[in-house]
PDB file of C-alpha atoms in Angstrom:
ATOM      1  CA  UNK M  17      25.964  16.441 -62.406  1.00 52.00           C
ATOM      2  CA  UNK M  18      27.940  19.864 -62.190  1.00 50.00           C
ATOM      3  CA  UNK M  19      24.721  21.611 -63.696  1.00 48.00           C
ATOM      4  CA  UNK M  20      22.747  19.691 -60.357  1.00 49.00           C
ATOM      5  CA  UNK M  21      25.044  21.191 -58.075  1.00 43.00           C
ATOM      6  CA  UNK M  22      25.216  24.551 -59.329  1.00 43.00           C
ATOM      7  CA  UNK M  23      21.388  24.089 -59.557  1.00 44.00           C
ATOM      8  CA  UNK M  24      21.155  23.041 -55.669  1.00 46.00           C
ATOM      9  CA  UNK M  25      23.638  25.772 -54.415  1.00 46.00           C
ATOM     10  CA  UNK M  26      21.375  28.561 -56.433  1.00 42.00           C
ATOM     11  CA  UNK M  27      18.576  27.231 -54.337  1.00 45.00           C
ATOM     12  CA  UNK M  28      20.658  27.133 -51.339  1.00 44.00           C
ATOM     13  CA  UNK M  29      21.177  30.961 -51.755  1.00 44.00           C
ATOM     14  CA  UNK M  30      17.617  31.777 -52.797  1.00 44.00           C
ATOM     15  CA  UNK M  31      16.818  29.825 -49.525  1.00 46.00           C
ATOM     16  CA  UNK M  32      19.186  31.819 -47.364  1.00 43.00           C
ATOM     17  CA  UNK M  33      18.104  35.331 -48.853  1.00 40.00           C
ATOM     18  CA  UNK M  34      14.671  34.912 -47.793  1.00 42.00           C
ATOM     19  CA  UNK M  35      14.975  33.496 -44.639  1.00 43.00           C
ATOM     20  CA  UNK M  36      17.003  36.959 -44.071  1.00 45.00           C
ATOM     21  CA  UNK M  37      14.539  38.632 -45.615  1.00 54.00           C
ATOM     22  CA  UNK M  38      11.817  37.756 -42.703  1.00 92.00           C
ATOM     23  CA  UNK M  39      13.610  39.827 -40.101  1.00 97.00           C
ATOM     24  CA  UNK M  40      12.202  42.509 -39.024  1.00 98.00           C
ATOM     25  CA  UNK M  41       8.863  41.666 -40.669  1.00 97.00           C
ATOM     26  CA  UNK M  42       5.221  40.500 -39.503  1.00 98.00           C
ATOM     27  CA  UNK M  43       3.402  37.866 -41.026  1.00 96.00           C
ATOM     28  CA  UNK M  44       0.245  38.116 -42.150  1.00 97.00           C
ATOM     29  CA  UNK M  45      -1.063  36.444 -39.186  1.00 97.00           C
ATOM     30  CA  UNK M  46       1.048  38.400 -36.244  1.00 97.00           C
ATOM     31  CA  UNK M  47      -0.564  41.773 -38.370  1.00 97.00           C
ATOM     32  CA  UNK M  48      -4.419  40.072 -37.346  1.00 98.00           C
ATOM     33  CA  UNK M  49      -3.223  39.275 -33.976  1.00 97.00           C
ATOM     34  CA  UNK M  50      -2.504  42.594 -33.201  1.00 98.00           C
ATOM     35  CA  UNK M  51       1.470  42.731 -33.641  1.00 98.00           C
ATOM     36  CA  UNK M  52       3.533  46.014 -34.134  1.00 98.00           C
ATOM     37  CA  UNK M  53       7.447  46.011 -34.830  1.00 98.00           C
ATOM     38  CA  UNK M  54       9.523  48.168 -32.429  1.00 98.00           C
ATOM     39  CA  UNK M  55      12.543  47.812 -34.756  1.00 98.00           C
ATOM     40  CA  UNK M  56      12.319  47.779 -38.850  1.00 96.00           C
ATOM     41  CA  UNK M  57      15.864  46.464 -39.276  1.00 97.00           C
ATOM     42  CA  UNK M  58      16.853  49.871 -40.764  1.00 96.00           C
ATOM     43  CA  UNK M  59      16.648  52.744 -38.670  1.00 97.00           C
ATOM     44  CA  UNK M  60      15.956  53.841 -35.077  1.00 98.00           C
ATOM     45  CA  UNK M  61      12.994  55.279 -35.666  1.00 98.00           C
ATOM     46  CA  UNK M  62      11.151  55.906 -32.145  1.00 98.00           C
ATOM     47  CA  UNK M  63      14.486  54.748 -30.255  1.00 98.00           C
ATOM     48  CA  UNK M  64      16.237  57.330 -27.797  1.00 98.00           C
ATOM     49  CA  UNK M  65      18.754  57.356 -25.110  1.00 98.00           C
ATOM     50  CA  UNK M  66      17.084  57.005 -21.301  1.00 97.00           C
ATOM     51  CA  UNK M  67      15.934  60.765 -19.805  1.00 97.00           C
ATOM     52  CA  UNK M  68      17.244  62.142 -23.091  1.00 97.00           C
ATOM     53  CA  UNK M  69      15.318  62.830 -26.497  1.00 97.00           C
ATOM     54  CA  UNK M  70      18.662  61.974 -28.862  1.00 97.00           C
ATOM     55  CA  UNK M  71      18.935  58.305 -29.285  1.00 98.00           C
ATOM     56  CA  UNK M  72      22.205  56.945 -27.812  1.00 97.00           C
ATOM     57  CA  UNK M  73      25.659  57.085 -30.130  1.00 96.00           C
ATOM     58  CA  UNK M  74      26.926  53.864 -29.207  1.00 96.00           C
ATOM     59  CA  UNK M  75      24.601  51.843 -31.258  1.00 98.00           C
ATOM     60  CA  UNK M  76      24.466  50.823 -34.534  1.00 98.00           C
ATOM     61  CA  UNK M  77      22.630  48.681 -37.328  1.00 98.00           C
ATOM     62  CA  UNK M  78      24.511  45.580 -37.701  1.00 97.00           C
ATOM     63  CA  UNK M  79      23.153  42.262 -39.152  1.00 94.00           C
ATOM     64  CA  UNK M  80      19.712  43.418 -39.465  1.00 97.00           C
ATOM     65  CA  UNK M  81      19.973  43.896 -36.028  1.00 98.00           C
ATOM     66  CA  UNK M  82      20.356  46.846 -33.368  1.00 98.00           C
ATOM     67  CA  UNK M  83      23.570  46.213 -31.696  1.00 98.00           C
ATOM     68  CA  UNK M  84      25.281  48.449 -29.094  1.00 98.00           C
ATOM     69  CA  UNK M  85      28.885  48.568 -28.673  1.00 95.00           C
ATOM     70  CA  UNK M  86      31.230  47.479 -25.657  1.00 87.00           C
ATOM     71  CA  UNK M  87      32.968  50.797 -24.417  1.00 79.00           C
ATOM     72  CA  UNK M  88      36.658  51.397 -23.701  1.00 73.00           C
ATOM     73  CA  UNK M  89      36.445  48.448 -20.687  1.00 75.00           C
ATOM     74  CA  UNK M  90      34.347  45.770 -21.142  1.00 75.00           C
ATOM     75  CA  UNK M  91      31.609  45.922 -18.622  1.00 71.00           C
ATOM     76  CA  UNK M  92      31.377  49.378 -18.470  1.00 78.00           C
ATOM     77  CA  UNK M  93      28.230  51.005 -20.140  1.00 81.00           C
ATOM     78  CA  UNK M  94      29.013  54.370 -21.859  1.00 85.00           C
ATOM     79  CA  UNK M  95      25.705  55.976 -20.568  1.00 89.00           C
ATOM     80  CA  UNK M  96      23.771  54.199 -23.430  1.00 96.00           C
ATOM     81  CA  UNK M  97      20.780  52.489 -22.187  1.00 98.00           C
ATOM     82  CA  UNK M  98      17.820  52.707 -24.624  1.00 98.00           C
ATOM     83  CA  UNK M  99      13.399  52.802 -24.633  1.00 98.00           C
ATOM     84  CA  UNK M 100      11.326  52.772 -26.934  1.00 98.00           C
ATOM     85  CA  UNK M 101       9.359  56.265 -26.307  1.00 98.00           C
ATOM     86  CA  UNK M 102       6.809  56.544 -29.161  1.00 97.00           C
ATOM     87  CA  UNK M 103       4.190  54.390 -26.557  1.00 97.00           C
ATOM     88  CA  UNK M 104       3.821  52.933 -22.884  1.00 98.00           C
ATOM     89  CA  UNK M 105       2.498  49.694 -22.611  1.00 98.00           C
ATOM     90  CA  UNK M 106       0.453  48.102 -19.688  1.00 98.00           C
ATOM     91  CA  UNK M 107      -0.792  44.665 -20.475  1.00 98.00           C
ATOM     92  CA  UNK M 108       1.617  43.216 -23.426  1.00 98.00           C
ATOM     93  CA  UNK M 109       3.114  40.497 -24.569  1.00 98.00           C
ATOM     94  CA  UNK M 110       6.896  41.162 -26.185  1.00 98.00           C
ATOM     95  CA  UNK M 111       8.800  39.580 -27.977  1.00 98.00           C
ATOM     96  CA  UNK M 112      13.082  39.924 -28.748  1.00 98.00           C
ATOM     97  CA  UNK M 113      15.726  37.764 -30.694  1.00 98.00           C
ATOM     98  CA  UNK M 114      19.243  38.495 -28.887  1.00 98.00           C
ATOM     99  CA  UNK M 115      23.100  37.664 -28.970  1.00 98.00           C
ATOM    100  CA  UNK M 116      25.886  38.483 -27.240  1.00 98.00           C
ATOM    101  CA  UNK M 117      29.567  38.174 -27.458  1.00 97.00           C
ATOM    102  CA  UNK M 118      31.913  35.917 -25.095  1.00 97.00           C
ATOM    103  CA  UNK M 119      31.177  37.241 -21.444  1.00 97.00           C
ATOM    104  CA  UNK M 120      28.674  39.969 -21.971  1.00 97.00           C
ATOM    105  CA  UNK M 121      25.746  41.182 -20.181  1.00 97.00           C
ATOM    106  CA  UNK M 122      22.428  43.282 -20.739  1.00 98.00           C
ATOM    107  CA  UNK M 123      19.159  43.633 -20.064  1.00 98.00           C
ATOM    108  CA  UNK M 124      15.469  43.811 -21.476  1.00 98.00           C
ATOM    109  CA  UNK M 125      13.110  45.946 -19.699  1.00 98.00           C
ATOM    110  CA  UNK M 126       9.580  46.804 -19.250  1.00 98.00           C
ATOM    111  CA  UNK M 127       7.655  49.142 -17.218  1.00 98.00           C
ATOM    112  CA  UNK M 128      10.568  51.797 -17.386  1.00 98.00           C
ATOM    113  CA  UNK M 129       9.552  55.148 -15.802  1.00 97.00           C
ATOM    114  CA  UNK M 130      12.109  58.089 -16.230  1.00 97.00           C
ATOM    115  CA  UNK M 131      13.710  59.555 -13.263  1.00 94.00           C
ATOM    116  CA  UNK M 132      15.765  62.072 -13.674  1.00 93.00           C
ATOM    117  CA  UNK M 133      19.565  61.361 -13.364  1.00 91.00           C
ATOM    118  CA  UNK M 134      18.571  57.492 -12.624  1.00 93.00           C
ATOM    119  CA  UNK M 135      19.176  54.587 -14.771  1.00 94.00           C
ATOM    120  CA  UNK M 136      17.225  52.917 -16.578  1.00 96.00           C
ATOM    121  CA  UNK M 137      16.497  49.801 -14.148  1.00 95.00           C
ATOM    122  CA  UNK M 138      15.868  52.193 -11.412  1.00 95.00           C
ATOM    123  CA  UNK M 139      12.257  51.043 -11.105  1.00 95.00           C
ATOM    124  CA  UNK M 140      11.882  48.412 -14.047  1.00 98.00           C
ATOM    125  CA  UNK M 141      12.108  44.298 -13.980  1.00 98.00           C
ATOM    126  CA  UNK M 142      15.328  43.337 -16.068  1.00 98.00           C
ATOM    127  CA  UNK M 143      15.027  40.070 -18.092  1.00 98.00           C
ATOM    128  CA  UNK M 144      18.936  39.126 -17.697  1.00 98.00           C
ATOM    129  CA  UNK M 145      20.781  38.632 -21.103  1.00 98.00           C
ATOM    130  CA  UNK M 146      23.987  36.957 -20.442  1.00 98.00           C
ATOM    131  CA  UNK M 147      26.926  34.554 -21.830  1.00 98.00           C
ATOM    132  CA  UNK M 148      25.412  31.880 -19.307  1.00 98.00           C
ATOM    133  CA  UNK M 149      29.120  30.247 -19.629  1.00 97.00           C
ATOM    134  CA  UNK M 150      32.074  33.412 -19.432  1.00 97.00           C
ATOM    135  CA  UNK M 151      30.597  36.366 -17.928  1.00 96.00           C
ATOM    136  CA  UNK M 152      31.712  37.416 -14.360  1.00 93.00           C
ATOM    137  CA  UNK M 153      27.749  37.621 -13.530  1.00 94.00           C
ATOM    138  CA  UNK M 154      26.980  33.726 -13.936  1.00 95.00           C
ATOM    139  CA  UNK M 155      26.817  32.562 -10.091  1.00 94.00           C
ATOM    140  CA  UNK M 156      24.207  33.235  -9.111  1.00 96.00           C
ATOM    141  CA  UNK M 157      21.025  31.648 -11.245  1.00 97.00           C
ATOM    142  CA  UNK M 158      18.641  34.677 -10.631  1.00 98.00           C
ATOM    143  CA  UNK M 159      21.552  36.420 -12.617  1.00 98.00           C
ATOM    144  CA  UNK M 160      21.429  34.151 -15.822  1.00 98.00           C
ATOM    145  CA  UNK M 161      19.881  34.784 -18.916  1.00 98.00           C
ATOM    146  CA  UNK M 162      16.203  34.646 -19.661  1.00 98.00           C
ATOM    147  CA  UNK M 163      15.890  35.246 -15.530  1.00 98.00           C
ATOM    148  CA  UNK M 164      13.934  37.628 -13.829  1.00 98.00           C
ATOM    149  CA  UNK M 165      17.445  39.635 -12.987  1.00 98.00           C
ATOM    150  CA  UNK M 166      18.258  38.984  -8.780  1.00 98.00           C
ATOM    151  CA  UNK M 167      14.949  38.225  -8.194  1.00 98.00           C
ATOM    152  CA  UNK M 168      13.548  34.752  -9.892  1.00 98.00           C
ATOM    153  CA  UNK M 169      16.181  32.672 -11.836  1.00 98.00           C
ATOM    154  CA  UNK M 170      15.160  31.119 -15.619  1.00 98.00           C
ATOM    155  CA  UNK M 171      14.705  27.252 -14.904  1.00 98.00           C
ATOM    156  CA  UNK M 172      15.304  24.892 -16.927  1.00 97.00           C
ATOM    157  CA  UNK M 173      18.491  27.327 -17.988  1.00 97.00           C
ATOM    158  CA  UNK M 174      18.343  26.882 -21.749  1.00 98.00           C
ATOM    159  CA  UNK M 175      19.928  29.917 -23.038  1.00 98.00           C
ATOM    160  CA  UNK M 176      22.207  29.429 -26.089  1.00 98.00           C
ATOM    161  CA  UNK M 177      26.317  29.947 -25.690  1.00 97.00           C
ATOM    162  CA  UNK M 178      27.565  33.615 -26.768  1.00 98.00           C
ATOM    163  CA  UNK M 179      27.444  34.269 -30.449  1.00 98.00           C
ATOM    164  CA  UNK M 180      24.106  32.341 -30.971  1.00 98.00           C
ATOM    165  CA  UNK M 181      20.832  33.819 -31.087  1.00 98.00           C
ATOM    166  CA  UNK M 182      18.242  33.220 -28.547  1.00 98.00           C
ATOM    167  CA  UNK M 183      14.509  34.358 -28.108  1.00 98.00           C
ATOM    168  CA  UNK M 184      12.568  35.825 -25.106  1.00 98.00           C
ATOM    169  CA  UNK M 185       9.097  36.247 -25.336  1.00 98.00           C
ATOM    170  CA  UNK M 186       7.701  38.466 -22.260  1.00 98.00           C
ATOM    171  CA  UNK M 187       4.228  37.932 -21.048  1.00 98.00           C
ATOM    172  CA  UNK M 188       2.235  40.543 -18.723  1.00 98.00           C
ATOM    173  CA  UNK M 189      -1.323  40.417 -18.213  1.00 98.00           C
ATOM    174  CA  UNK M 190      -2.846  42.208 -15.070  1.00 98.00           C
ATOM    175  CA  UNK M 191       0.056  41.576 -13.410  1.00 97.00           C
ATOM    176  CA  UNK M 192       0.383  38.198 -14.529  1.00 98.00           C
ATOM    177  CA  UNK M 193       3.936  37.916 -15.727  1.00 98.00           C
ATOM    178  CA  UNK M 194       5.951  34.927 -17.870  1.00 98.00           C
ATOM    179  CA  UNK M 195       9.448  34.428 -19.495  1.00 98.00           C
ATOM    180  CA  UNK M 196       9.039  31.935 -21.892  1.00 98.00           C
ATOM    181  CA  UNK M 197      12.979  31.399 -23.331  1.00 98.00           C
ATOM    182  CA  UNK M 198      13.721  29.525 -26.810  1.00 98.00           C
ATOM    183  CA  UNK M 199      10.353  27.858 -26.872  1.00 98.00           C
ATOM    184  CA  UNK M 200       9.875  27.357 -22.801  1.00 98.00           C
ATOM    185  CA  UNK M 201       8.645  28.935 -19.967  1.00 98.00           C
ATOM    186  CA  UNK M 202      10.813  29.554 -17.679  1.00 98.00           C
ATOM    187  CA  UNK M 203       9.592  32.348 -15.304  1.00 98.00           C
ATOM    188  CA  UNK M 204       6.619  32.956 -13.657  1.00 98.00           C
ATOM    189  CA  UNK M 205       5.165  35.449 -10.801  1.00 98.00           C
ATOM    190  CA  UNK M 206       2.487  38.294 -10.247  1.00 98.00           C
ATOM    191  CA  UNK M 207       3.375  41.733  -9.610  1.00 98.00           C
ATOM    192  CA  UNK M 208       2.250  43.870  -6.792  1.00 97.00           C
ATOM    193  CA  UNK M 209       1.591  40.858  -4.900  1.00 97.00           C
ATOM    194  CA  UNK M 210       2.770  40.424  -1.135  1.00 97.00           C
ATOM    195  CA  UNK M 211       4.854  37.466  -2.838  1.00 97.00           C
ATOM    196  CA  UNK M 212       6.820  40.415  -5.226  1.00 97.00           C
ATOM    197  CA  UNK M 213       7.265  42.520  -2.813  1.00 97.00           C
ATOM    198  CA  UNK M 214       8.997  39.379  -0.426  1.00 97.00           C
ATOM    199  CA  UNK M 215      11.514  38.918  -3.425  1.00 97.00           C
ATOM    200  CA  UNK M 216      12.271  42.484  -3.607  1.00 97.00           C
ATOM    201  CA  UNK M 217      13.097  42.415   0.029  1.00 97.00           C
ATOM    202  CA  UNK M 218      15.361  39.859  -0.353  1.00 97.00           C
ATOM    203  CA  UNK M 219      16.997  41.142  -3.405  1.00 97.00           C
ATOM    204  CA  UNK M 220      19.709  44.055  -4.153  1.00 96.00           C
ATOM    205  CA  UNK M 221      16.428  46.550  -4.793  1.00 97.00           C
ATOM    206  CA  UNK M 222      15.244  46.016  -1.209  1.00 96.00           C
ATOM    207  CA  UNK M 223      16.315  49.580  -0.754  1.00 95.00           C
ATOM    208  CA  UNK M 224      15.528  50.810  -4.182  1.00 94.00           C
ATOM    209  CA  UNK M 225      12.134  54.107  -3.803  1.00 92.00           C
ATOM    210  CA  UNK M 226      11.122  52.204  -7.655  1.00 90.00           C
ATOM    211  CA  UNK M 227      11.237  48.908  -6.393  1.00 94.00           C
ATOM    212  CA  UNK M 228       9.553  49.028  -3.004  1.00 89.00           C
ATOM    213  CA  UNK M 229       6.796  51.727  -4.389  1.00 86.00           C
ATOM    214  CA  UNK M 230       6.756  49.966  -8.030  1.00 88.00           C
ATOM    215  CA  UNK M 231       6.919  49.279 -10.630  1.00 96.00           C
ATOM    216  CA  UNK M 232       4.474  51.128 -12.408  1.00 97.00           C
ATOM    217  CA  UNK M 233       1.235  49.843 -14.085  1.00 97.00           C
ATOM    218  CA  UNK M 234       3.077  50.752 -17.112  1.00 97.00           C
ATOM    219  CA  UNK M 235       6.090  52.307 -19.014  1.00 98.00           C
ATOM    220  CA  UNK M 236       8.965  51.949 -21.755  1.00 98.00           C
ATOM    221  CA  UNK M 237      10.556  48.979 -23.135  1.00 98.00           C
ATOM    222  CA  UNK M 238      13.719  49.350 -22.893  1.00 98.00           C
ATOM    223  CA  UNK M 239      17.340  47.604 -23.898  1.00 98.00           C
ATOM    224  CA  UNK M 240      20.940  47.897 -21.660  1.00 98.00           C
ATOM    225  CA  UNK M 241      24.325  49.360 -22.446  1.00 97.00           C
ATOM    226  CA  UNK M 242      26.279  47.054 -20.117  1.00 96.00           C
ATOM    227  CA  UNK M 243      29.733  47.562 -21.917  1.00 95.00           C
ATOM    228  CA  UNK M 244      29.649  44.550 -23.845  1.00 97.00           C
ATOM    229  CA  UNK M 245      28.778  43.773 -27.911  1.00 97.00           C
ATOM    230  CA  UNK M 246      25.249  42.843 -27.868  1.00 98.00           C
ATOM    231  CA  UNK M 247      22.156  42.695 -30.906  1.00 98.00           C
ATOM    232  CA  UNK M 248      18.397  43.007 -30.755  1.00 98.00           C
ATOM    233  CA  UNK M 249      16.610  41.785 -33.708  1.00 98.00           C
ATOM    234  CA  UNK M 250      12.471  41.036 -34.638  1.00 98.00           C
ATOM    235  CA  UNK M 251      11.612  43.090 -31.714  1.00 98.00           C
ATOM    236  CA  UNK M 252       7.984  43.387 -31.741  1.00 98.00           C
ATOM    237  CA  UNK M 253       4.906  43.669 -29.188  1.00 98.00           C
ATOM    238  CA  UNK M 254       1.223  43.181 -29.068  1.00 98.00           C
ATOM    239  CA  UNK M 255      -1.051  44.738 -26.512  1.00 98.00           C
ATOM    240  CA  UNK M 256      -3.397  42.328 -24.600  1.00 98.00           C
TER     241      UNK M 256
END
């Protein structure tokens, strides 16, 4: 019996090492269906700070996974928004694992232009990463996560508490946009459409240049320093 037990907990591990393993990997099918990784799981190879060429020093590799560091105060970024530089992308479809500690926020973007001395979500749709249950930024449902951020909310909400990994899969074809969040879609609209720009109006960006001229046909993906502990793992893309 003890020799069965041993036998099943060597497994166990076995199991466990190579479902780590697949991180920050392709299969052999997501290699034929065009898929590129952003993010290796190692280094940050083609990573670097927004409007600078040095990636950003308050992110590290942690669990296989790119994780950036609250600051001194919690909600308060320490300048270290990040895009991915070595390519713009157009027509894509991207995909990001993501968790976050108790009460943080960030942000996924797409379509990021550079301005000089402007953030990164001057011009570029946010999809909203958030605690859903303890951050500050949880009334309003166009602020929860998987949600077009203050402009369409994710519904049905079925993000995963703080601590627990969740998946976003972003979808933009011709303007043709969809958030589809742990296996459902839960976000749809068209870009450049008199519908977008009606949102926009209504929204905190109704006075934003990038928003009412924007955004762009394409740009950077890009991840937020918000202030709080938050990873990015299996980040990876395919053109369409």
């Amino acid at each position: 019996m003890r020799k069965k037990v041993l036998f099943a907990t060597l497994l166990f591990a076995m199991g466990s090492t190579m479902v780590s393993a697949q991180n920050n990997t392709l299969t052999a099918e997501e290699k034929r269906d065009g898929w590129a990784l952003l993010f290796d799981g190692k280094n940050f190879d083609g990573w670097r700070k927004c409007n600078s060429s040095e990636m950003a020093a308050n992110w590290s590799i942690d669990e296989e996974a790119m994780k950036v560091s609250r600051g001194a105060q919690a909600g308060r970024g320490q300048d270290g928004d990040i895009l991915f530089g070595k390519k713009k992308y157009g027509n894509f479809e991207l995909s990001v694992e993501w968790k976050i500690e108790k009460e943080g926020n960030s942000g996924i973007f797409y379509y990021v232009v550079e301005y000089p001395e402007k953030p990164i979500y001057y011009a570029a749709p946010e999809i909203q990463v958030l605690d859903n249950w303890n951050a500050g930024d949880n009334r309003l449902t166009n602020h929860l996560a998987g949600s077009l951020y203050d402009l369409i909310p994710a519904l049905p909400q079925n993000a995963k508490p703080a601590g627990e990994w969740n998946t976003i899969v972003v979808r933009v074809k011709d303007g043709k946009a969809t958030h589809i969040q742990n296996g459902v879609k839960v976000v749809e609209y068209t870009l450049w459409t008199p519908e977008w720009y009606a949102l926009v109006a209504k929204s905190k960006f109704k006075d934003w240049p990038g928003f009412k001229e924007g955004p762009a046909k394409e740009g950077y993906i890009g991840l937020q320093d918000h202030g709080y502990d938050c990873w990015f793992r299996n980040i990876k893309i395919r053109e369409l």
